[in-house]
Amino acid sequence: MPLDPAIRETLAQVSTATITTVLLKKGLRNVWMRGTKPLRPGQPRVVGPAFTLRFVPAREDLATPESWSSPRSTRAAIEAMPAGCVAVVDAMGVTDAGIFGDILCARMAQRQVAALVTDGVIRDYAGVMGTGLPVWCQGVAAPASVAGLTFVNWQEPIGCGGVAVFPDDIVVVDEDGAVLIPQALLGEVLKAAPEQERMEAWIMTEVAKGLPLPGLYPMNAETRARYEASKS
């Protein structure tokens, strides 16, 4: 389902660091996808529902160039991606076979996919950069995906960077990497995250004044009273 523009706008103002703190308070510790680094420095924060893709280890009878023409292929998966989604790819952390190159990324950009996030790597670095598609990954490698991986399906539960990702979970990604918000907790995150951002911004102003951290971060009762008064 398309993400409500108001939800997208709210989360676009909230850092992944803040979201992990909010989810930690809800008991979720494992929401940051390991290995999801921005391919280009300064990429904007991206928010969108997860469109999942899954690779398994390469098997010689399946991981062939001919498989790229199969109805169950990365090419077919890209044609199913809705505008505004974040493509989240389980590449099992493999770093010596690039899952997507410039042509596939160009098509994703044409389809207005918001970003590509993977615990693997891409290939055709210069070409991918030229597509303008925001990418978070572990780096680059020249070999094609079939050199180390077999593509099996899309829009099913996956593991990416050690995190369980279900289709349409919400993904927020910035320079700190990719964070997952389970659909069931989206409402609570939307309520708590902007306030967490405001509170931490206020604390930063207090730090700039030279105030010591004990009693400030985390707040004691006196500090919280001053913070609440500052909002009026």
GROMACS .gro file of N, CA and C in nm, residues 46-181:
model
  408
   46VAL      N    1   1.551   0.875   0.342
   46VAL     CA    2   1.446   0.814   0.260
   46VAL      C    3   1.353   0.736   0.351
   47VAL      N    4   1.225   0.745   0.322
   47VAL     CA    5   1.122   0.673   0.397
   47VAL      C    6   1.032   0.600   0.297
   48GLY      N    7   0.999   0.474   0.324
   48GLY     CA    8   0.906   0.405   0.236
   48GLY      C    9   0.875   0.265   0.286
   49PRO      N   10   0.769   0.205   0.232
   49PRO     CA   11   0.736   0.067   0.266
   49PRO      C   12   0.834  -0.029   0.200
   50ALA      N   13   0.867  -0.134   0.270
   50ALA     CA   14   0.965  -0.231   0.220
   50ALA      C   15   0.904  -0.317   0.109
   51PHE      N   16   0.978  -0.327  -0.001
   51PHE     CA   17   0.951  -0.426  -0.106
   51PHE      C   18   1.067  -0.523  -0.100
   52THR      N   19   1.042  -0.646  -0.060
   52THR     CA   20   1.151  -0.738  -0.028
   52THR      C   21   1.189  -0.827  -0.145
   53LEU      N   22   1.319  -0.857  -0.152
   53LEU     CA   23   1.373  -0.952  -0.249
   53LEU      C   24   1.470  -1.044  -0.175
   54ARG      N   25   1.476  -1.170  -0.219
   54ARG     CA   26   1.559  -1.267  -0.146
   54ARG      C   27   1.648  -1.348  -0.239
   55PHE      N   28   1.775  -1.354  -0.201
   55PHE     CA   29   1.873  -1.442  -0.264
   55PHE      C   30   1.908  -1.554  -0.167
   56VAL      N   31   1.950  -1.667  -0.222
   56VAL     CA   32   2.007  -1.778  -0.144
   56VAL      C   33   2.143  -1.809  -0.205
   57PRO      N   34   2.222  -1.898  -0.144
   57PRO     CA   35   2.353  -1.929  -0.201
   57PRO      C   36   2.342  -1.979  -0.345
   58ALA      N   37   2.445  -1.951  -0.422
   58ALA     CA   38   2.446  -1.990  -0.563
   58ALA      C   39   2.442  -2.142  -0.577
   59ARG      N   40   2.357  -2.188  -0.669
   59ARG     CA   41   2.357  -2.330  -0.709
   59ARG      C   42   2.374  -2.332  -0.859
   60GLU      N   43   2.470  -2.409  -0.904
   60GLU     CA   44   2.517  -2.397  -1.041
   60GLU      C   45   2.409  -2.421  -1.147
   61ASP      N   46   2.310  -2.504  -1.117
   61ASP     CA   47   2.207  -2.529  -1.218
   61ASP      C   48   2.102  -2.419  -1.222
   62LEU      N   49   2.102  -2.332  -1.120
   62LEU     CA   50   2.002  -2.225  -1.113
   62LEU      C   51   2.062  -2.086  -1.131
   63ALA      N   52   2.180  -2.065  -1.078
   63ALA     CA   53   2.244  -1.933  -1.085
   63ALA      C   54   2.323  -1.922  -1.215
   64THR      N   55   2.251  -1.892  -1.322
   64THR     CA   56   2.311  -1.883  -1.454
   64THR      C   57   2.265  -1.754  -1.521
   65PRO      N   58   2.338  -1.705  -1.621
   65PRO     CA   59   2.290  -1.588  -1.695
   65PRO      C   60   2.152  -1.610  -1.757
   66GLU      N   61   2.120  -1.736  -1.793
   66GLU     CA   62   1.988  -1.765  -1.850
   66GLU      C   63   1.876  -1.739  -1.751
   67SER      N   64   1.907  -1.748  -1.620
   67SER     CA   65   1.803  -1.728  -1.517
   67SER      C   66   1.752  -1.585  -1.516
   68TRP      N   67   1.829  -1.492  -1.573
   68TRP     CA   68   1.784  -1.353  -1.576
   68TRP      C   69   1.659  -1.334  -1.660
   69SER      N   70   1.628  -1.430  -1.749
   69SER     CA   71   1.508  -1.423  -1.832
   69SER      C   72   1.391  -1.499  -1.771
   70SER      N   73   1.409  -1.556  -1.655
   70SER     CA   74   1.303  -1.635  -1.591
   70SER      C   75   1.191  -1.544  -1.541
   71PRO      N   76   1.067  -1.597  -1.538
   71PRO     CA   77   0.958  -1.519  -1.479
   71PRO      C   78   0.983  -1.485  -1.332
   72ARG      N   79   1.065  -1.565  -1.266
   72ARG     CA   80   1.102  -1.537  -1.128
   72ARG      C   81   1.247  -1.488  -1.127
   73SER      N   82   1.264  -1.361  -1.152
   73SER     CA   83   1.397  -1.302  -1.166
   73SER      C   84   1.398  -1.163  -1.106
   74THR      N   85   1.517  -1.110  -1.090
   74THR     CA   86   1.526  -0.973  -1.040
   74THR      C   87   1.460  -0.875  -1.137
   75ARG      N   88   1.465  -0.907  -1.265
   75ARG     CA   89   1.402  -0.820  -1.366
   75ARG      C   90   1.251  -0.816  -1.346
   76ALA      N   91   1.191  -0.933  -1.325
   76ALA     CA   92   1.046  -0.939  -1.302
   76ALA      C   93   1.010  -0.870  -1.171
   77ALA      N   94   1.093  -0.887  -1.069
   77ALA     CA   95   1.065  -0.823  -0.940
   77ALA      C   96   1.063  -0.671  -0.953
   78ILE      N   97   1.157  -0.617  -1.029
   78ILE     CA   98   1.163  -0.471  -1.046
   78ILE      C   99   1.036  -0.419  -1.111
   79GLU      N  100   0.981  -0.495  -1.205
   79GLU     CA  101   0.858  -0.451  -1.273
   79GLU      C  102   0.737  -0.455  -1.180
   80ALA      N  103   0.750  -0.524  -1.066
   80ALA     CA  104   0.641  -0.530  -0.968
   80ALA      C  105   0.655  -0.424  -0.859
   81MET      N  106   0.766  -0.350  -0.858
   81MET     CA  107   0.789  -0.252  -0.752
   81MET      C  108   0.700  -0.129  -0.770
   82PRO      N  109   0.626  -0.091  -0.666
   82PRO     CA  110   0.544   0.030  -0.677
   82PRO      C  111   0.626   0.156  -0.650
   83ALA      N  112   0.582   0.265  -0.705
   83ALA     CA  113   0.649   0.393  -0.680
   83ALA      C  114   0.650   0.422  -0.531
   84GLY      N  115   0.764   0.473  -0.483
   84GLY     CA  116   0.776   0.512  -0.344
   84GLY      C  117   0.822   0.403  -0.249
   85CYS      N  118   0.834   0.279  -0.299
   85CYS     CA  119   0.879   0.171  -0.211
   85CYS      C  120   1.030   0.180  -0.190
   86VAL      N  121   1.077   0.113  -0.085
   86VAL     CA  122   1.220   0.093  -0.064
   86VAL      C  123   1.249  -0.055  -0.091
   87ALA      N  124   1.328  -0.083  -0.192
   87ALA     CA  125   1.364  -0.221  -0.224
   87ALA      C  126   1.466  -0.269  -0.121
   88VAL      N  127   1.430  -0.369  -0.044
   88VAL     CA  128   1.517  -0.424   0.060
   88VAL      C  129   1.556  -0.565   0.017
   89VAL      N  130   1.686  -0.587  -0.001
   89VAL     CA  131   1.734  -0.711  -0.064
   89VAL      C  132   1.819  -0.791   0.033
   90ASP      N  133   1.777  -0.913   0.056
   90ASP     CA  134   1.855  -1.009   0.135
   90ASP      C  135   1.958  -1.073   0.044
   91ALA      N  136   2.082  -1.028   0.057
   91ALA     CA  137   2.194  -1.085  -0.020
   91ALA      C  138   2.285  -1.167   0.069
   92MET      N  139   2.237  -1.200   0.190
   92MET     CA  140   2.311  -1.286   0.282
   92MET      C  141   2.447  -1.230   0.321
   93GLY      N  142   2.466  -1.101   0.304
   93GLY     CA  143   2.594  -1.041   0.338
   93GLY      C  144   2.706  -1.072   0.241
   94VAL      N  145   2.673  -1.131   0.126
   94VAL     CA  146   2.775  -1.166   0.027
   94VAL      C  147   2.832  -1.039  -0.035
   95THR      N  148   2.964  -1.029  -0.038
   95THR     CA  149   3.027  -0.906  -0.086
   95THR      C  150   3.114  -0.926  -0.210
   96ASP      N  151   3.108  -1.043  -0.273
   96ASP     CA  152   3.189  -1.065  -0.393
   96ASP      C  153   3.104  -1.093  -0.516
   97ALA      N  154   2.975  -1.055  -0.511
   97ALA     CA  155   2.886  -1.067  -0.626
   97ALA      C  156   2.784  -0.953  -0.618
   98GLY      N  157   2.783  -0.867  -0.719
   98GLY     CA  158   2.695  -0.751  -0.717
   98GLY      C  159   2.553  -0.788  -0.754
   99ILE      N  160   2.457  -0.756  -0.667
   99ILE     CA  161   2.319  -0.800  -0.692
   99ILE      C  162   2.254  -0.723  -0.806
  100PHE      N  163   2.278  -0.590  -0.813
  100PHE     CA  164   2.221  -0.507  -0.919
  100PHE      C  165   2.330  -0.421  -0.979
  101GLY      N  166   2.312  -0.388  -1.109
  101GLY     CA  167   2.404  -0.297  -1.176
  101GLY      C  168   2.331  -0.176  -1.228
  102ASP      N  169   2.395  -0.106  -1.321
  102ASP     CA  170   2.340   0.022  -1.366
  102ASP      C  171   2.207   0.009  -1.439
  103ILE      N  172   2.190  -0.093  -1.520
  103ILE     CA  173   2.066  -0.106  -1.598
  103ILE      C  174   1.947  -0.131  -1.506
  104LEU      N  175   1.963  -0.222  -1.411
  104LEU     CA  176   1.854  -0.251  -1.319
  104LEU      C  177   1.823  -0.130  -1.231
  105CYS      N  178   1.925  -0.062  -1.186
  105CYS     CA  179   1.903   0.056  -1.102
  105CYS      C  180   1.838   0.169  -1.182
  106ALA      N  181   1.874   0.180  -1.310
  106ALA     CA  182   1.812   0.282  -1.394
  106ALA      C  183   1.662   0.255  -1.408
  107ARG      N  184   1.626   0.129  -1.425
  107ARG     CA  185   1.484   0.095  -1.435
  107ARG      C  186   1.411   0.122  -1.304
  108MET      N  187   1.476   0.093  -1.192
  108MET     CA  188   1.414   0.123  -1.062
  108MET      C  189   1.392   0.273  -1.046
  109ALA      N  190   1.489   0.351  -1.088
  109ALA     CA  191   1.473   0.496  -1.080
  109ALA      C  192   1.358   0.542  -1.169
  110GLN      N  193   1.344   0.483  -1.288
  110GLN     CA  194   1.232   0.517  -1.376
  110GLN      C  195   1.099   0.486  -1.311
  111ARG      N  196   1.094   0.378  -1.234
  111ARG     CA  197   0.971   0.337  -1.169
  111ARG      C  198   0.949   0.412  -1.037
  112GLN      N  199   1.035   0.508  -1.009
  112GLN     CA  200   1.024   0.594  -0.890
  112GLN      C  201   1.036   0.515  -0.760
  113VAL      N  202   1.118   0.411  -0.763
  113VAL     CA  203   1.153   0.342  -0.638
  113VAL      C  204   1.235   0.440  -0.554
  114ALA      N  205   1.203   0.448  -0.426
  114ALA     CA  206   1.265   0.550  -0.340
  114ALA      C  207   1.411   0.522  -0.313
  115ALA      N  208   1.448   0.394  -0.297
  115ALA     CA  209   1.587   0.360  -0.263
  115ALA      C  210   1.606   0.210  -0.274
  116LEU      N  211   1.732   0.170  -0.283
  116LEU     CA  212   1.773   0.030  -0.276
  116LEU      C  213   1.855   0.012  -0.149
  117VAL      N  214   1.815  -0.085  -0.068
  117VAL     CA  215   1.885  -0.117   0.057
  117VAL      C  216   1.921  -0.264   0.055
  118THR      N  217   2.047  -0.298   0.079
  118THR     CA  218   2.089  -0.438   0.082
  118THR      C  219   2.207  -0.458   0.175
  119ASP      N  220   2.217  -0.580   0.227
  119ASP     CA  221   2.336  -0.617   0.305
  119ASP      C  222   2.444  -0.674   0.214
  120GLY      N  223   2.421  -0.670   0.083
  120GLY     CA  224   2.521  -0.712  -0.014
  120GLY      C  225   2.587  -0.594  -0.082
  121VAL      N  226   2.625  -0.612  -0.208
  121VAL     CA  227   2.696  -0.507  -0.283
  121VAL      C  228   2.632  -0.489  -0.420
  122ILE      N  229   2.667  -0.378  -0.486
  122ILE     CA  230   2.621  -0.354  -0.622
  122ILE      C  231   2.742  -0.362  -0.716
  123ARG      N  232   2.716  -0.355  -0.846
  123ARG     CA  233   2.821  -0.353  -0.946
  123ARG      C  234   2.796  -0.236  -1.041
  124ASP      N  235   2.889  -0.209  -1.132
  124ASP     CA  236   2.876  -0.096  -1.224
  124ASP      C  237   2.862   0.036  -1.146
  125TYR      N  238   2.957   0.059  -1.057
  125TYR     CA  239   2.948   0.172  -0.964
  125TYR      C  240   2.919   0.304  -1.034
  126ALA      N  241   2.997   0.339  -1.134
  126ALA     CA  242   2.980   0.468  -1.201
  126ALA      C  243   2.842   0.479  -1.263
  127GLY      N  244   2.797   0.372  -1.327
  127GLY     CA  245   2.666   0.373  -1.388
  127GLY      C  246   2.554   0.385  -1.287
  128VAL      N  247   2.566   0.312  -1.178
  128VAL     CA  248   2.464   0.320  -1.072
  128VAL      C  249   2.457   0.461  -1.017
  129MET      N  250   2.573   0.520  -0.993
  129MET     CA  251   2.575   0.658  -0.943
  129MET      C  252   2.505   0.752  -1.040
  130GLY      N  253   2.520   0.724  -1.170
  130GLY     CA  254   2.459   0.808  -1.270
  130GLY      C  255   2.308   0.798  -1.278
  131THR      N  256   2.251   0.690  -1.223
  131THR     CA  257   2.106   0.675  -1.228
  131THR      C  258   2.035   0.766  -1.129
  132GLY      N  259   2.107   0.810  -1.025
  132GLY     CA  260   2.045   0.893  -0.923
  132GLY      C  261   1.968   0.815  -0.819
  133LEU      N  262   1.961   0.683  -0.831
  133LEU     CA  263   1.890   0.602  -0.733
  133LEU      C  264   1.968   0.600  -0.602
  134PRO      N  265   1.909   0.640  -0.490
  134PRO     CA  266   1.980   0.630  -0.362
  134PRO      C  267   2.003   0.483  -0.326
  135VAL      N  268   2.125   0.448  -0.290
  135VAL     CA  269   2.160   0.309  -0.260
  135VAL      C  270   2.234   0.302  -0.127
  136TRP      N  271   2.194   0.205  -0.046
  136TRP     CA  272   2.266   0.172   0.078
  136TRP      C  273   2.308   0.026   0.066
  137CYS      N  274   2.439  -0.001   0.082
  137CYS     CA  275   2.490  -0.135   0.062
  137CYS      C  276   2.626  -0.147   0.131
  138GLN      N  277   2.693  -0.261   0.110
  138GLN     CA  278   2.825  -0.282   0.171
  138GLN      C  279   2.939  -0.240   0.080
  139GLY      N  280   2.908  -0.198  -0.043
  139GLY     CA  281   3.015  -0.158  -0.133
  139GLY      C  282   2.989  -0.207  -0.273
  140VAL      N  283   3.097  -0.236  -0.346
  140VAL     CA  284   3.086  -0.275  -0.487
  140VAL      C  285   3.170  -0.399  -0.515
  141ALA      N  286   3.132  -0.470  -0.620
  141ALA     CA  287   3.208  -0.585  -0.670
  141ALA      C  288   3.178  -0.601  -0.818
  142ALA      N  289   3.276  -0.641  -0.895
  142ALA     CA  290   3.257  -0.655  -1.039
  142ALA      C  291   3.172  -0.775  -1.080
  143PRO      N  292   3.185  -0.894  -1.015
  143PRO     CA  293   3.111  -1.011  -1.062
  143PRO      C  294   2.959  -0.993  -1.051
  144ALA      N  295   2.887  -1.058  -1.141
  144ALA     CA  296   2.740  -1.055  -1.139
  144ALA      C  297   2.687  -1.138  -1.023
  145SER      N  298   2.559  -1.118  -0.993
  145SER     CA  299   2.496  -1.187  -0.879
  145SER      C  300   2.511  -1.338  -0.888
  146VAL      N  301   2.498  -1.394  -1.010
  146VAL     CA  302   2.500  -1.541  -1.023
  146VAL      C  303   2.637  -1.600  -0.991
  147ALA      N  304   2.738  -1.517  -0.976
  147ALA     CA  305   2.869  -1.568  -0.934
  147ALA      C  306   2.868  -1.616  -0.790
  148GLY      N  307   2.770  -1.569  -0.712
  148GLY     CA  308   2.768  -1.611  -0.572
  148GLY      C  309   2.631  -1.627  -0.512
  149LEU      N  310   2.525  -1.596  -0.589
  149LEU     CA  311   2.390  -1.596  -0.533
  149LEU      C  312   2.288  -1.648  -0.634
  150THR      N  313   2.177  -1.700  -0.581
  150THR     CA  314   2.063  -1.740  -0.662
  150THR      C  315   1.943  -1.658  -0.617
  151PHE      N  316   1.880  -1.587  -0.711
  151PHE     CA  317   1.759  -1.512  -0.675
  151PHE      C  318   1.641  -1.609  -0.669
  152VAL      N  319   1.557  -1.595  -0.564
  152VAL     CA  320   1.448  -1.691  -0.548
  152VAL      C  321   1.309  -1.629  -0.546
  153ASN      N  322   1.292  -1.508  -0.490
  153ASN     CA  323   1.156  -1.457  -0.483
  153ASN      C  324   1.153  -1.313  -0.435
  154TRP      N  325   1.033  -1.256  -0.441
  154TRP     CA  326   1.013  -1.121  -0.389
  154TRP      C  327   0.882  -1.115  -0.310
  155GLN      N  328   0.872  -1.012  -0.230
  155GLN     CA  329   0.755  -0.986  -0.145
  155GLN      C  330   0.723  -1.104  -0.052
  156GLU      N  331   0.826  -1.148   0.019
  156GLU     CA  332   0.810  -1.246   0.125
  156GLU      C  333   0.903  -1.205   0.239
  157PRO      N  334   0.883  -1.258   0.361
  157PRO     CA  335   0.973  -1.221   0.472
  157PRO      C  336   1.117  -1.257   0.440
  158ILE      N  337   1.208  -1.167   0.475
  158ILE     CA  338   1.351  -1.188   0.449
  158ILE      C  339   1.429  -1.149   0.575
  159GLY      N  340   1.559  -1.178   0.570
  159GLY     CA  341   1.652  -1.123   0.667
  159GLY      C  342   1.750  -1.034   0.594
  160CYS      N  343   1.762  -0.910   0.636
  160CYS     CA  344   1.859  -0.819   0.573
  160CYS      C  345   1.945  -0.758   0.682
  161GLY      N  346   2.074  -0.784   0.674
  161GLY     CA  347   2.163  -0.732   0.777
  161GLY      C  348   2.129  -0.780   0.916
  162GLY      N  349   2.076  -0.902   0.926
  162GLY     CA  350   2.042  -0.960   1.055
  162GLY      C  351   1.909  -0.915   1.111
  163VAL      N  352   1.828  -0.847   1.031
  163VAL     CA  353   1.698  -0.797   1.076
  163VAL      C  354   1.587  -0.865   0.996
  164ALA      N  355   1.482  -0.909   1.063
  164ALA     CA  356   1.366  -0.965   0.994
  164ALA      C  357   1.286  -0.853   0.931
  165VAL      N  358   1.265  -0.862   0.800
  165VAL     CA  359   1.191  -0.760   0.725
  165VAL      C  360   1.073  -0.826   0.656
  166PHE      N  361   0.954  -0.773   0.682
  166PHE     CA  362   0.833  -0.823   0.617
  166PHE      C  363   0.788  -0.720   0.514
  167PRO      N  364   0.726  -0.765   0.404
  167PRO     CA  365   0.676  -0.670   0.306
  167PRO      C  366   0.587  -0.565   0.372
  168ASP      N  367   0.609  -0.440   0.333
  168ASP     CA  368   0.532  -0.325   0.378
  168ASP      C  369   0.565  -0.279   0.520
  169ASP      N  370   0.662  -0.343   0.587
  169ASP     CA  371   0.722  -0.276   0.704
  169ASP      C  372   0.778  -0.143   0.655
  170ILE      N  373   0.791  -0.047   0.745
  170ILE     CA  374   0.840   0.084   0.705
  170ILE      C  375   0.991   0.090   0.726
  171VAL      N  376   1.060   0.139   0.624
  171VAL     CA  377   1.205   0.152   0.629
  171VAL      C  378   1.241   0.301   0.627
  172VAL      N  379   1.327   0.341   0.719
  172VAL     CA  380   1.383   0.476   0.720
  172VAL      C  381   1.533   0.460   0.709
  173VAL      N  382   1.594   0.535   0.617
  173VAL     CA  383   1.736   0.517   0.592
  173VAL      C  384   1.802   0.653   0.574
  174ASP      N  385   1.915   0.672   0.642
  174ASP     CA  386   1.992   0.796   0.630
  174ASP      C  387   2.140   0.763   0.641
  175GLU      N  388   2.221   0.860   0.678
  175GLU     CA  389   2.367   0.836   0.678
  175GLU      C  390   2.411   0.737   0.787
  176ASP      N  391   2.323   0.706   0.882
  176ASP     CA  392   2.353   0.605   0.983
  176ASP      C  393   2.312   0.465   0.938
  177GLY      N  394   2.248   0.452   0.822
  177GLY     CA  395   2.205   0.323   0.773
  177GLY      C  396   2.055   0.308   0.773
  178ALA      N  397   2.009   0.183   0.759
  178ALA     CA  398   1.866   0.153   0.744
  178ALA      C  399   1.808   0.096   0.872
  179VAL      N  400   1.691   0.148   0.909
  179VAL     CA  401   1.619   0.104   1.027
  179VAL      C  402   1.479   0.062   0.987
  180LEU      N  403   1.430  -0.045   1.049
  180LEU     CA  404   1.299  -0.098   1.019
  180LEU      C  405   1.200  -0.062   1.129
  181ILE      N  406   1.080  -0.018   1.090
  181ILE     CA  407   0.970   0.004   1.182
  181ILE      C  408   0.862  -0.099   1.152
   0.00000   0.00000   0.00000
